[in-house]
Short mmCIF file of C-alpha atoms in Angstrom, two decimals:
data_model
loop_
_atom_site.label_atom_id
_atom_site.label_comp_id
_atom_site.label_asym_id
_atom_site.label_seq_id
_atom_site.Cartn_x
_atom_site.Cartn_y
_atom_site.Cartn_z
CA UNK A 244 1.96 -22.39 -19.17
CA UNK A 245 5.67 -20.86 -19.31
CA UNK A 246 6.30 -18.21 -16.32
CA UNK A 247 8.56 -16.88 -14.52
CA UNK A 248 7.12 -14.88 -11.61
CA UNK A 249 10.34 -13.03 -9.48
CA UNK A 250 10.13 -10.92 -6.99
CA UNK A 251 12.30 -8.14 -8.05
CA UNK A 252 13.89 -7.25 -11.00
CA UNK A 253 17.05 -6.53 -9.26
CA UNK A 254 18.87 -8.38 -6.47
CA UNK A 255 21.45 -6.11 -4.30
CA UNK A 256 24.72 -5.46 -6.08
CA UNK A 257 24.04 -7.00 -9.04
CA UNK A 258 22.43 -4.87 -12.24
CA UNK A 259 19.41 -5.00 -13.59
CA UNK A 260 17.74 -8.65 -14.10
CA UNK A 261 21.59 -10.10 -13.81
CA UNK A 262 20.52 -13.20 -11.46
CA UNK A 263 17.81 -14.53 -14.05
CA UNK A 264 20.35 -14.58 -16.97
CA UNK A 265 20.28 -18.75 -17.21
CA UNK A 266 16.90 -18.61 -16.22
CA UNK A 267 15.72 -16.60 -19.08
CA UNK A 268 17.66 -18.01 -21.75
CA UNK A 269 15.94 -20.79 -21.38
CA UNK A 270 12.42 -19.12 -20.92
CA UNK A 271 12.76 -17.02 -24.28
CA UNK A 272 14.69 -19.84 -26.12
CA UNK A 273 12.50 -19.87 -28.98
CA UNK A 274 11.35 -16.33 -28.75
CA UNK A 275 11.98 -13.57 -31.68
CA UNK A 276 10.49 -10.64 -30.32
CA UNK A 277 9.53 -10.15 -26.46
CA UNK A 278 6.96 -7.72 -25.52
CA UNK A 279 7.84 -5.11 -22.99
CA UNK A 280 4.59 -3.86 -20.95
CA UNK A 281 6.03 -0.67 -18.94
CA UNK A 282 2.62 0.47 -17.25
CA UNK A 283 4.13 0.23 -13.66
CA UNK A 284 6.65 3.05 -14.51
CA UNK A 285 8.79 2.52 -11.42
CA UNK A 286 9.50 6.30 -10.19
CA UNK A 287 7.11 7.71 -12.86
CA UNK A 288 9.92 7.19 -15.66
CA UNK A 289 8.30 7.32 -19.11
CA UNK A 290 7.16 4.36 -21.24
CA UNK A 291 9.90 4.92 -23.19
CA UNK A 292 12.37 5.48 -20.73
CA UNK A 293 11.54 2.12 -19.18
CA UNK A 294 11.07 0.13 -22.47
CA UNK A 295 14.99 1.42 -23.26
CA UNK A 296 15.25 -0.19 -19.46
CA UNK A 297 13.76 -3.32 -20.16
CA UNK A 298 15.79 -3.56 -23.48
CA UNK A 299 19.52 -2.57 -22.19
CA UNK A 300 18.94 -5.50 -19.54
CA UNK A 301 17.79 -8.28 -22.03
CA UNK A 302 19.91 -7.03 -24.80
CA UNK A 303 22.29 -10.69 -23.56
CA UNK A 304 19.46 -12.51 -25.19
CA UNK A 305 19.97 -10.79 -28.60
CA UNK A 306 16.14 -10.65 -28.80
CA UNK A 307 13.76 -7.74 -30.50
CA UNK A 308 12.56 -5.98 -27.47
CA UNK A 309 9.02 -3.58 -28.11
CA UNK A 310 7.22 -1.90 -25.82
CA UNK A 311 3.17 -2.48 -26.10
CA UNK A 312 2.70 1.40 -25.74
CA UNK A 313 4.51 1.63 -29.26
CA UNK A 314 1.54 -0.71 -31.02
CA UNK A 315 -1.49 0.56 -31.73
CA UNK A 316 -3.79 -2.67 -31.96
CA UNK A 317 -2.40 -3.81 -28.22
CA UNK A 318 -4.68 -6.24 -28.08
CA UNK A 319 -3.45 -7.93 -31.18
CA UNK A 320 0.07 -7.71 -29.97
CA UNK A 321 -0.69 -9.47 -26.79
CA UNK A 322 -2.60 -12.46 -29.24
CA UNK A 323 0.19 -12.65 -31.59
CA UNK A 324 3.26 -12.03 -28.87
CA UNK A 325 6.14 -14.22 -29.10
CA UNK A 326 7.13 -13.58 -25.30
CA UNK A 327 5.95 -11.09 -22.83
CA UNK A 328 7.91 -9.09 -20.05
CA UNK A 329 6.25 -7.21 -17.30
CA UNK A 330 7.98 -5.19 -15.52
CA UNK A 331 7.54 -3.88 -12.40
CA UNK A 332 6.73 -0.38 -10.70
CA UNK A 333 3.24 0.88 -9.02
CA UNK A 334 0.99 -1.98 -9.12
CA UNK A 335 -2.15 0.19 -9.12
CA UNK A 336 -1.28 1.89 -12.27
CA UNK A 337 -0.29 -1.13 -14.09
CA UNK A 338 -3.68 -3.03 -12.81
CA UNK A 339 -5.35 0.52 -13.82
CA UNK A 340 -3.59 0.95 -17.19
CA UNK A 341 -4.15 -2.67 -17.90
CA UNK A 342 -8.48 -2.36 -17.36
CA UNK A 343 -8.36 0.96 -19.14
CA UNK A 344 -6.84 -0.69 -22.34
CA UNK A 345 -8.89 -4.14 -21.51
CA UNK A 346 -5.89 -5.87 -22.04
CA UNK A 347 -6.33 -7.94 -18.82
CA UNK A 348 -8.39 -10.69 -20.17
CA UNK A 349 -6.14 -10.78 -23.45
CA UNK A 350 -3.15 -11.36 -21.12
CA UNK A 351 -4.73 -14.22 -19.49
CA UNK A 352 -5.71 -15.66 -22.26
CA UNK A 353 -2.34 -15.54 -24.05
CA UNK A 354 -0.45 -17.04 -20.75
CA UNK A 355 -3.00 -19.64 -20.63
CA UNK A 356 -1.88 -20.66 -23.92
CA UNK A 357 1.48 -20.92 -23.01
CA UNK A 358 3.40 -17.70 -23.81
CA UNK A 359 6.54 -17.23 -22.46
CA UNK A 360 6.03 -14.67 -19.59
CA UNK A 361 8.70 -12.88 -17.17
CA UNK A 362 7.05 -10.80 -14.59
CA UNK A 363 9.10 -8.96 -11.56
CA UNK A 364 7.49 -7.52 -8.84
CA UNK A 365 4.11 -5.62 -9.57
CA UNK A 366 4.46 -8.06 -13.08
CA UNK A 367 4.43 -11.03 -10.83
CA UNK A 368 1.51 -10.00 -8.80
CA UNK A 369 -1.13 -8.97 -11.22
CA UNK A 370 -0.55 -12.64 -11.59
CA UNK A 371 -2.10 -13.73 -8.59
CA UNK A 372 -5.64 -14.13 -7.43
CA UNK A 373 -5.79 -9.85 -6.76
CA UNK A 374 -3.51 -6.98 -5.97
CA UNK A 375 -4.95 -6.87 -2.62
CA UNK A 376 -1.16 -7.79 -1.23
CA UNK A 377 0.74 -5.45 -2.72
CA UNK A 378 3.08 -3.15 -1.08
CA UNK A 379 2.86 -0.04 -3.25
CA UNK A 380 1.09 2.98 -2.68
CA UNK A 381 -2.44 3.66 -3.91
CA UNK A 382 -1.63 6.21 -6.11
CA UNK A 383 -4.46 5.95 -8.63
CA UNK A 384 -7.19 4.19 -8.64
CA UNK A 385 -7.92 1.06 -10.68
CA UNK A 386 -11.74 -0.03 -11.76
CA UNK A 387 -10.59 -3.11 -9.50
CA UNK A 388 -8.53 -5.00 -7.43
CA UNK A 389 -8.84 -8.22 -8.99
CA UNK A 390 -5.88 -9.82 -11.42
CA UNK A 391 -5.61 -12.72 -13.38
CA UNK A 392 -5.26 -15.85 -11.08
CA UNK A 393 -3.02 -17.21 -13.11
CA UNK A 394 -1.62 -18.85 -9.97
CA UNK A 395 -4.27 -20.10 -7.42
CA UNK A 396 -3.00 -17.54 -4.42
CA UNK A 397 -1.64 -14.10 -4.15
CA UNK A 398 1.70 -13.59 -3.78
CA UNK A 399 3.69 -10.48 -1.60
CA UNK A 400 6.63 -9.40 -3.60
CA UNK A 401 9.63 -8.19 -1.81
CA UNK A 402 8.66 -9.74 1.41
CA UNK A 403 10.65 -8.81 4.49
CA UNK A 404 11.16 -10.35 7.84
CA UNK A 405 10.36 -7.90 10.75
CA UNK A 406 13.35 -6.33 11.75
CA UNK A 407 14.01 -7.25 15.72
CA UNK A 408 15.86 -3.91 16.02
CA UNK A 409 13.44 -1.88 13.95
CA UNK A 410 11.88 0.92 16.55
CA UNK A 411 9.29 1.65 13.92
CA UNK A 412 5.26 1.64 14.82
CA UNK A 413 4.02 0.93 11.23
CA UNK A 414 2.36 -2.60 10.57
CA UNK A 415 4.99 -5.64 9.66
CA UNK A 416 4.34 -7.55 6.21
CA UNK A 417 3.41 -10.07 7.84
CA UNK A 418 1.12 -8.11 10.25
CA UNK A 419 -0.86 -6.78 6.68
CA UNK A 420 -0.59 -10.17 5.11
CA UNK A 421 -2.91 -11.11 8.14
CA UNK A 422 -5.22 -8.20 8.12
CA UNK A 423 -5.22 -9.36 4.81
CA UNK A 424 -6.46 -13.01 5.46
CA UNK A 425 -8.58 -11.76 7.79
CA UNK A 426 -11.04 -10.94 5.08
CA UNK A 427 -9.72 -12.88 2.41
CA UNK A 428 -9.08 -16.70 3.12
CA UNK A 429 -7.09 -17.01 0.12
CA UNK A 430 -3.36 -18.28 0.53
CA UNK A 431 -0.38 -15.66 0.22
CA UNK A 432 3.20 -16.58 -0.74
CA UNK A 433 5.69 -14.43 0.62
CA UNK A 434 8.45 -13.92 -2.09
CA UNK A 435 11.87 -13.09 -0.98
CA UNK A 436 13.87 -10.66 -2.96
CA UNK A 437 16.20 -13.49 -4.89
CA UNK A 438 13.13 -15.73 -5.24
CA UNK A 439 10.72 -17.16 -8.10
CA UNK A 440 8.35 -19.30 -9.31
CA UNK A 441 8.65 -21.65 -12.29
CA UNK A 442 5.19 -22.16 -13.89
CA UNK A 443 5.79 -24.86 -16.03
CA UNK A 444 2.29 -26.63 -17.29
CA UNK A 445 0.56 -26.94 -14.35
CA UNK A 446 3.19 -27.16 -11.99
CA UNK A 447 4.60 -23.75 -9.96
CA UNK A 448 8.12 -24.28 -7.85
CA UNK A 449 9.51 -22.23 -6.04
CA UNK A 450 13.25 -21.05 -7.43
CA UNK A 451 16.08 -19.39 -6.11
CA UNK A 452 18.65 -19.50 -3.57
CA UNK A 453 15.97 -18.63 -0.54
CA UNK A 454 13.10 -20.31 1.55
CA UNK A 455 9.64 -18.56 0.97
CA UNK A 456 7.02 -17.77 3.79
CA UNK A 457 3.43 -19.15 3.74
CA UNK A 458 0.68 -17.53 4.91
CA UNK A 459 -2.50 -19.45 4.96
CA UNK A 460 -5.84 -18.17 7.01
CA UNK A 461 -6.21 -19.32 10.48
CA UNK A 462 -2.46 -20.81 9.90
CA UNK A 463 0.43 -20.07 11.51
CA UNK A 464 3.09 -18.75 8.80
CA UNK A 465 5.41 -21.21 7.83
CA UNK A 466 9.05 -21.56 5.89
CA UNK A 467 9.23 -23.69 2.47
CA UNK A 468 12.49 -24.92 0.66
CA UNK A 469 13.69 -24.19 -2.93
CA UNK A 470 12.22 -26.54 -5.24
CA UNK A 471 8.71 -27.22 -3.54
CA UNK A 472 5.79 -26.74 -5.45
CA UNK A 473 3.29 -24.89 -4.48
CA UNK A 474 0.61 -26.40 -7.13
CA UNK A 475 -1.18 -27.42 -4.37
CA UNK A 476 -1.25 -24.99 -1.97
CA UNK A 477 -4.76 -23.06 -2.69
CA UNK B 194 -11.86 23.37 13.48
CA UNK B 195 -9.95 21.55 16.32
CA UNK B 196 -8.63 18.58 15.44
CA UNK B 197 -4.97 16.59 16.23
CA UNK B 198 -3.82 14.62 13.85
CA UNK B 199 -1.28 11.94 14.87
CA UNK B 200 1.42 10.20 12.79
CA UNK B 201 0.79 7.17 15.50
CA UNK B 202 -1.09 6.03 17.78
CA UNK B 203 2.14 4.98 19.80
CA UNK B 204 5.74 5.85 20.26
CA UNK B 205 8.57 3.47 20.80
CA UNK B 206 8.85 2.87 24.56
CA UNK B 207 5.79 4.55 25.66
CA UNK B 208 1.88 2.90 26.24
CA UNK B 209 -1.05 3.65 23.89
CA UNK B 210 -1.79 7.21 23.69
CA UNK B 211 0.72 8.59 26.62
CA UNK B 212 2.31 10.82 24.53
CA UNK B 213 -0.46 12.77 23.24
CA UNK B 214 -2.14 13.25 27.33
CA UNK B 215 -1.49 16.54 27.35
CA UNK B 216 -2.77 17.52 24.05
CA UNK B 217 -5.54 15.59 24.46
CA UNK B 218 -6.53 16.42 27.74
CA UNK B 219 -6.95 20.24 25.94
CA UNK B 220 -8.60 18.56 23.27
CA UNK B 221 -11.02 17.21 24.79
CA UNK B 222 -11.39 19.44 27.87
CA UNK B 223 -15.75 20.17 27.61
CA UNK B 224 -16.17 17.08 25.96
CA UNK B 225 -18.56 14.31 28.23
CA UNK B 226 -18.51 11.30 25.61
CA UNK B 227 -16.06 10.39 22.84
CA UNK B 228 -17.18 8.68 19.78
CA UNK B 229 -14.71 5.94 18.93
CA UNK B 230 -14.20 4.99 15.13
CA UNK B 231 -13.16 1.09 15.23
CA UNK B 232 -13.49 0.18 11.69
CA UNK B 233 -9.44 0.64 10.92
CA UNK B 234 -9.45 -2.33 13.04
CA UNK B 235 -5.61 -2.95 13.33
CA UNK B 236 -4.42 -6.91 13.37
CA UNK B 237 -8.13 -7.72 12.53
CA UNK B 238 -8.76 -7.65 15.98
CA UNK B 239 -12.90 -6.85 15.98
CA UNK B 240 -14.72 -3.78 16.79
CA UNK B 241 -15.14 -4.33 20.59
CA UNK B 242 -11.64 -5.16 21.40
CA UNK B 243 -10.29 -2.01 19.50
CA UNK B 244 -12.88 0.37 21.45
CA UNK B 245 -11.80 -1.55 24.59
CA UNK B 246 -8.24 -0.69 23.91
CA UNK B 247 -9.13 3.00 23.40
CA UNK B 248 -11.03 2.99 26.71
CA UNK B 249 -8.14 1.92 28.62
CA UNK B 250 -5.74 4.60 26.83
CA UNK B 251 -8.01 7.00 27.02
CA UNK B 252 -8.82 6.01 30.70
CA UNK B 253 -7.23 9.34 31.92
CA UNK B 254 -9.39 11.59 30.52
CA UNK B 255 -12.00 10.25 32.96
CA UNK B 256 -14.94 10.60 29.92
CA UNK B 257 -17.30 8.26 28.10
CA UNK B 258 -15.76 6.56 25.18
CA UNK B 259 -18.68 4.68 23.20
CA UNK B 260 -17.68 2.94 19.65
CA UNK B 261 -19.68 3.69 16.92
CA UNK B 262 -20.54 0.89 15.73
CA UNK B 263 -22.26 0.03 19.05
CA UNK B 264 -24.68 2.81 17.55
CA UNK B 265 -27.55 2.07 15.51
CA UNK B 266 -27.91 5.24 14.14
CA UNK B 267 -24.54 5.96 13.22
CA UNK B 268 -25.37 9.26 11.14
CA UNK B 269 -27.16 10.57 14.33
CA UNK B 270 -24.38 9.49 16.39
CA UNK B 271 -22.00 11.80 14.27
CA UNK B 272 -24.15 14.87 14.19
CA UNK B 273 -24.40 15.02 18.07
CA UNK B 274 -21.21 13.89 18.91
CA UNK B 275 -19.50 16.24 21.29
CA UNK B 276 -15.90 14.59 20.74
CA UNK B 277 -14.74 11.73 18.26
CA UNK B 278 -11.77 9.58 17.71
CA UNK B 279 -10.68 7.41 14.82
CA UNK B 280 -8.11 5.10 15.76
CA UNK B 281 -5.22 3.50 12.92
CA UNK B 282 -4.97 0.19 11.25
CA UNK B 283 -5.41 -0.09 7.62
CA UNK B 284 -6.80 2.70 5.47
CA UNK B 285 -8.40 0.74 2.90
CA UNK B 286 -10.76 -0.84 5.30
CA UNK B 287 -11.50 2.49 7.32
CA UNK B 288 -12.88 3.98 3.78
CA UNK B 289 -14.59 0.86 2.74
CA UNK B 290 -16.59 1.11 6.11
CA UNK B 291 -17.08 4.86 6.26
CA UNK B 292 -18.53 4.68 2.60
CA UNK B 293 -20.59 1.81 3.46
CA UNK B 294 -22.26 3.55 6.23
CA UNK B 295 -22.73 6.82 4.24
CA UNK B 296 -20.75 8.49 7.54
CA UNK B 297 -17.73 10.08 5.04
CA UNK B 298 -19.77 13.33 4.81
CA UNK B 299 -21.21 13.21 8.08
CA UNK B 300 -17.81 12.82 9.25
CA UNK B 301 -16.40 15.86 7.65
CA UNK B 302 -19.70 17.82 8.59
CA UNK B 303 -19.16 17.65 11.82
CA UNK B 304 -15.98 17.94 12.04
CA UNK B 305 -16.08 20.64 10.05
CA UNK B 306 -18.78 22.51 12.70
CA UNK B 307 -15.94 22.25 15.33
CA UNK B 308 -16.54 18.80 16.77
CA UNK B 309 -13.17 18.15 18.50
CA UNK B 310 -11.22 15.37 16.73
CA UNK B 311 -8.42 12.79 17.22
CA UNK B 312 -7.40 10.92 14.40
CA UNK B 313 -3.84 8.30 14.48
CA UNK B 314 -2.81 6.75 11.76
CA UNK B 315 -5.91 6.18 9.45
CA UNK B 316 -7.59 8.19 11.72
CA UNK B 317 -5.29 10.81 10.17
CA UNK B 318 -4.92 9.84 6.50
CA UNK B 319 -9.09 10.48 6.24
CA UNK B 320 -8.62 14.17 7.04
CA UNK B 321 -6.59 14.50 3.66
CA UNK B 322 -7.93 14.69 -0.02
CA UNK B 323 -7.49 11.15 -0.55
CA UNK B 324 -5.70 8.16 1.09
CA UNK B 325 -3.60 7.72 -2.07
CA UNK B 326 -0.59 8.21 -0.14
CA UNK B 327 -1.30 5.82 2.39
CA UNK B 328 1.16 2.88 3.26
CA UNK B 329 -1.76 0.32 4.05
CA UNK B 330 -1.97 -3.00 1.94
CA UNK B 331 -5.23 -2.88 0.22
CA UNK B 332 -6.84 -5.57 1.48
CA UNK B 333 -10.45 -4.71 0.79
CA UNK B 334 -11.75 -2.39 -2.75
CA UNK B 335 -13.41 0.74 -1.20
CA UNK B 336 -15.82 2.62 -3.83
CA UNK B 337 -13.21 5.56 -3.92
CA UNK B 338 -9.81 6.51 -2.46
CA UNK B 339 -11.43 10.32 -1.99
CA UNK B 340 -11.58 11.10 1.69
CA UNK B 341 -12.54 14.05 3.77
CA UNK B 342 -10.21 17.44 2.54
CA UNK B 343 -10.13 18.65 5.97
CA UNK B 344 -6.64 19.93 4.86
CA UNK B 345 -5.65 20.84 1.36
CA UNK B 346 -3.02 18.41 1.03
CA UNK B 347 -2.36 14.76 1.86
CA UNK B 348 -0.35 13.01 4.66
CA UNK B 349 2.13 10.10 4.94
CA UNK B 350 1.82 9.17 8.53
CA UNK B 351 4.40 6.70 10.03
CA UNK B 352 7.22 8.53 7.54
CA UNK B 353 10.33 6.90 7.41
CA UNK B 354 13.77 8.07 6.22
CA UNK B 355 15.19 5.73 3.73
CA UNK B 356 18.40 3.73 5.62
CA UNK B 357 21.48 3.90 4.10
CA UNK B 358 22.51 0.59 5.35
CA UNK B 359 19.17 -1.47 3.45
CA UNK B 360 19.90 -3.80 0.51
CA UNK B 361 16.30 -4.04 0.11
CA UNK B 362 15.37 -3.47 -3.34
CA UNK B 363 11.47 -2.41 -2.53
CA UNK B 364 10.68 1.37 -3.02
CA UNK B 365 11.78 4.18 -0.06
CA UNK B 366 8.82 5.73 1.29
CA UNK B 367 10.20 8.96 -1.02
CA UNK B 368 9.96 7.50 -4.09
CA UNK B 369 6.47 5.98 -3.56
CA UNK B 370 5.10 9.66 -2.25
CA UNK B 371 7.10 10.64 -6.21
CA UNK B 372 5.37 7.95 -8.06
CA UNK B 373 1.95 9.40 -6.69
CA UNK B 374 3.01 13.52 -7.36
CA UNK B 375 3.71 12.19 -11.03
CA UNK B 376 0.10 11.60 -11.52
CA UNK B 377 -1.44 13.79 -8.67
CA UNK B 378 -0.19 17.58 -7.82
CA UNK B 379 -1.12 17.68 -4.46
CA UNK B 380 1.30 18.48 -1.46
CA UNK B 381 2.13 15.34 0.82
CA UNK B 382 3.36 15.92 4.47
CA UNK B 383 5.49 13.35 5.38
CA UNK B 384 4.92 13.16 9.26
CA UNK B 385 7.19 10.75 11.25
CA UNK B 386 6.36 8.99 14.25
CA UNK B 387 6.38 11.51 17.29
CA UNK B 388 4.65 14.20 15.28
CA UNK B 389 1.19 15.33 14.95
CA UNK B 390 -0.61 18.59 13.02
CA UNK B 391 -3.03 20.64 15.12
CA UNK B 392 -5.99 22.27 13.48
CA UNK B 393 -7.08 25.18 14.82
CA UNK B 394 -9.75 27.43 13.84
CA UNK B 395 -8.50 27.52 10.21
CA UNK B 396 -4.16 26.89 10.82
CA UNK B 397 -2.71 24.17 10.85
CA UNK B 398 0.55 23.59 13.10
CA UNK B 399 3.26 20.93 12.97
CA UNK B 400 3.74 20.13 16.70
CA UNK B 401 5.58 17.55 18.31
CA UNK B 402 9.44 17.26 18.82
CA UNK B 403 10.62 16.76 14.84
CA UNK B 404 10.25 18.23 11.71
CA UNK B 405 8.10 17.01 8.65
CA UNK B 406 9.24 16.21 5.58
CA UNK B 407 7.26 18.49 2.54
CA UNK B 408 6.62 17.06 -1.01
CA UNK B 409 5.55 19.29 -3.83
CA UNK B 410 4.98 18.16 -6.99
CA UNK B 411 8.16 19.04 -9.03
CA UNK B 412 10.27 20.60 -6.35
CA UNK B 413 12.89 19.15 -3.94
CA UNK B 414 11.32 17.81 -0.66
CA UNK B 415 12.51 19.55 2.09
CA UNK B 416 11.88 19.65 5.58
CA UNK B 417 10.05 21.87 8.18
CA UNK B 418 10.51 23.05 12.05
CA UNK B 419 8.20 22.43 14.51
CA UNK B 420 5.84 24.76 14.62
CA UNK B 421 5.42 26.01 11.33
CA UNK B 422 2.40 26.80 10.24
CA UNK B 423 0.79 24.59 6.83
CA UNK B 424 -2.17 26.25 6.75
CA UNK B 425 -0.74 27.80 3.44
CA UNK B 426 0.91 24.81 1.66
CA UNK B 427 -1.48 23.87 -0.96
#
């Protein structure tokens, strides 16, 4: 496997997918044409809009850039795909739009086999075990909540520390991510904004300037370094 | 109908409930024994610590509070239940367990009749047309995301402004409550933490000390007084 799994397309004051430039260089190296799979329409922009995203912000690679809503045989394109983008948006439409078109399996199946794969935020998570941590709304509702598992655990995208000022009432993160594990005993990596994982074979590492936050069930949460893996962790 | 429907359960600085004695000594004024919904259960704590906590902040009323799933015949429960109260925690896992229990009808039935109700939080987000505008992590697949219609329209509860200080990257509230009007027309009342909506008869008043933020699909939110009527929004 070849993946790399961010947590946001976009770090604060820097443009669109700036801080993974090196990083996906090398994970497109020997890619032609990269698939662009704009389901998660972030603010309900069109595909198109958000394929002409996805392109303008690779266009340093120099790469052919098409979104899957453009072929008609989808499933084909994700068998035959070079490389493969997901961006990110609503997860529950992309989950939704992906059963509808019963493209999840296909995906799977064509990481598993070692496509090169970029996924940021609600692209990173239908890579986990489910949705189930998401942060998004609920806005439509998907046949289910299950993903592809491509990494043993589920990860929370975005993840924020409780602010000690805040005056707010609503749940933390990490107050869900434990209602969370309270019916689910599977393992959840909190993924700073800034942060990735590597999936390279078998192994997954954790990139990027920051620590990450585990949450395991019955655990107390704790802080991991750059450069662990986490191949172990489920 | 009589019904309150809170943004929160609590308000910075104050105990469980104490802003809402007034109301809900009206409320439930010729009411014996409340009906306590648990199954939001907030922090995973279990059924009979959340009705526990309800006792003690509804202690002032000086009434019966009974959870219902201390019932056996939860349906029956419903239908004679002089006055009921669903307490917040996550959404997902109120609907999964209201569904399970074949109570979502029952629910609205008698609330419907004129059963006085107090719902916070989830409590709240049931009495809409669906919780797709929920802020909940979805932490559990309930058969639908349809809830009760008890208003035409759907709420955010626990609004928040978007800070113009955050380097976050994640969504505002806003633009979430846009994603789901791009696929769903329905109003959404953003109600902030403070507020609540009383149902009366067949209006329905914002009370509290702030205004509510309005969503309509294609139109410029904007926001309303205290005390306007949104019996009409729809």
């Amino acid at each position: 496997m070849n993946l790399i799994l961010a947590s946001t397309s976009t770090v604060y004051g820097k443009g669109y997918l700036v801080y993974l430039k090196e990083t996906l260089e090398e994970l497109y190296k020997n890619v032609e044409e990269i698939i662009f799979i704009p389901f998660a329409r972030p603010g309900g922009i069109s595909h198109d809009e958000y394929t002409a995203k996805a392109k303008e912000g690779l266009a340093f690679l120099n790469k052919k850039v098409v979104g899957l809503h453009e072929k008609k045989d989808k499933i084909a394109a994700l068998q035959n795909a070079e490389g493969i983008f997901t961006g990110g948006g609503n997860t529950f439409l992309l989950v939704h739009q992906l059963y509808e078109h019963n493209l999840m399996q296909e995906l799977k199946s064509s990481l598993l086999s070692g496509t090169p794969y970029l996924g940021t935020s609600a692209g990173s998570n239908i890579c986990g075990l489910s949705m189930k941590t998401t942060n998004d709304m609920p806005i439509i509702y998907p046949p289910s909540f299950e993903t592809m598992g491509i990494i043993p655990f589920n990860l929370n995208v975005h993840y924020l520390d409780p602010d000690p000022n805040s005056t707010h009432q609503g749940e933390t993160r990490e107050t869900r991510i434990k209602e969370f594990q309270n019916l689910n005993k599977i393992p959840v990596v909190g993924l700073r904004e800034g942060s990735w994982l590597k999936i390279i074979k078998d192994d997954i590492i954790l990139e990027g300037p920051l620590k990450a936050r585990i949450f395991k069930s019955g655990e107390k949460a704790y802080e991991i370094d750059a450069k662990t893996s986490l191949k172990n962790l489920a």
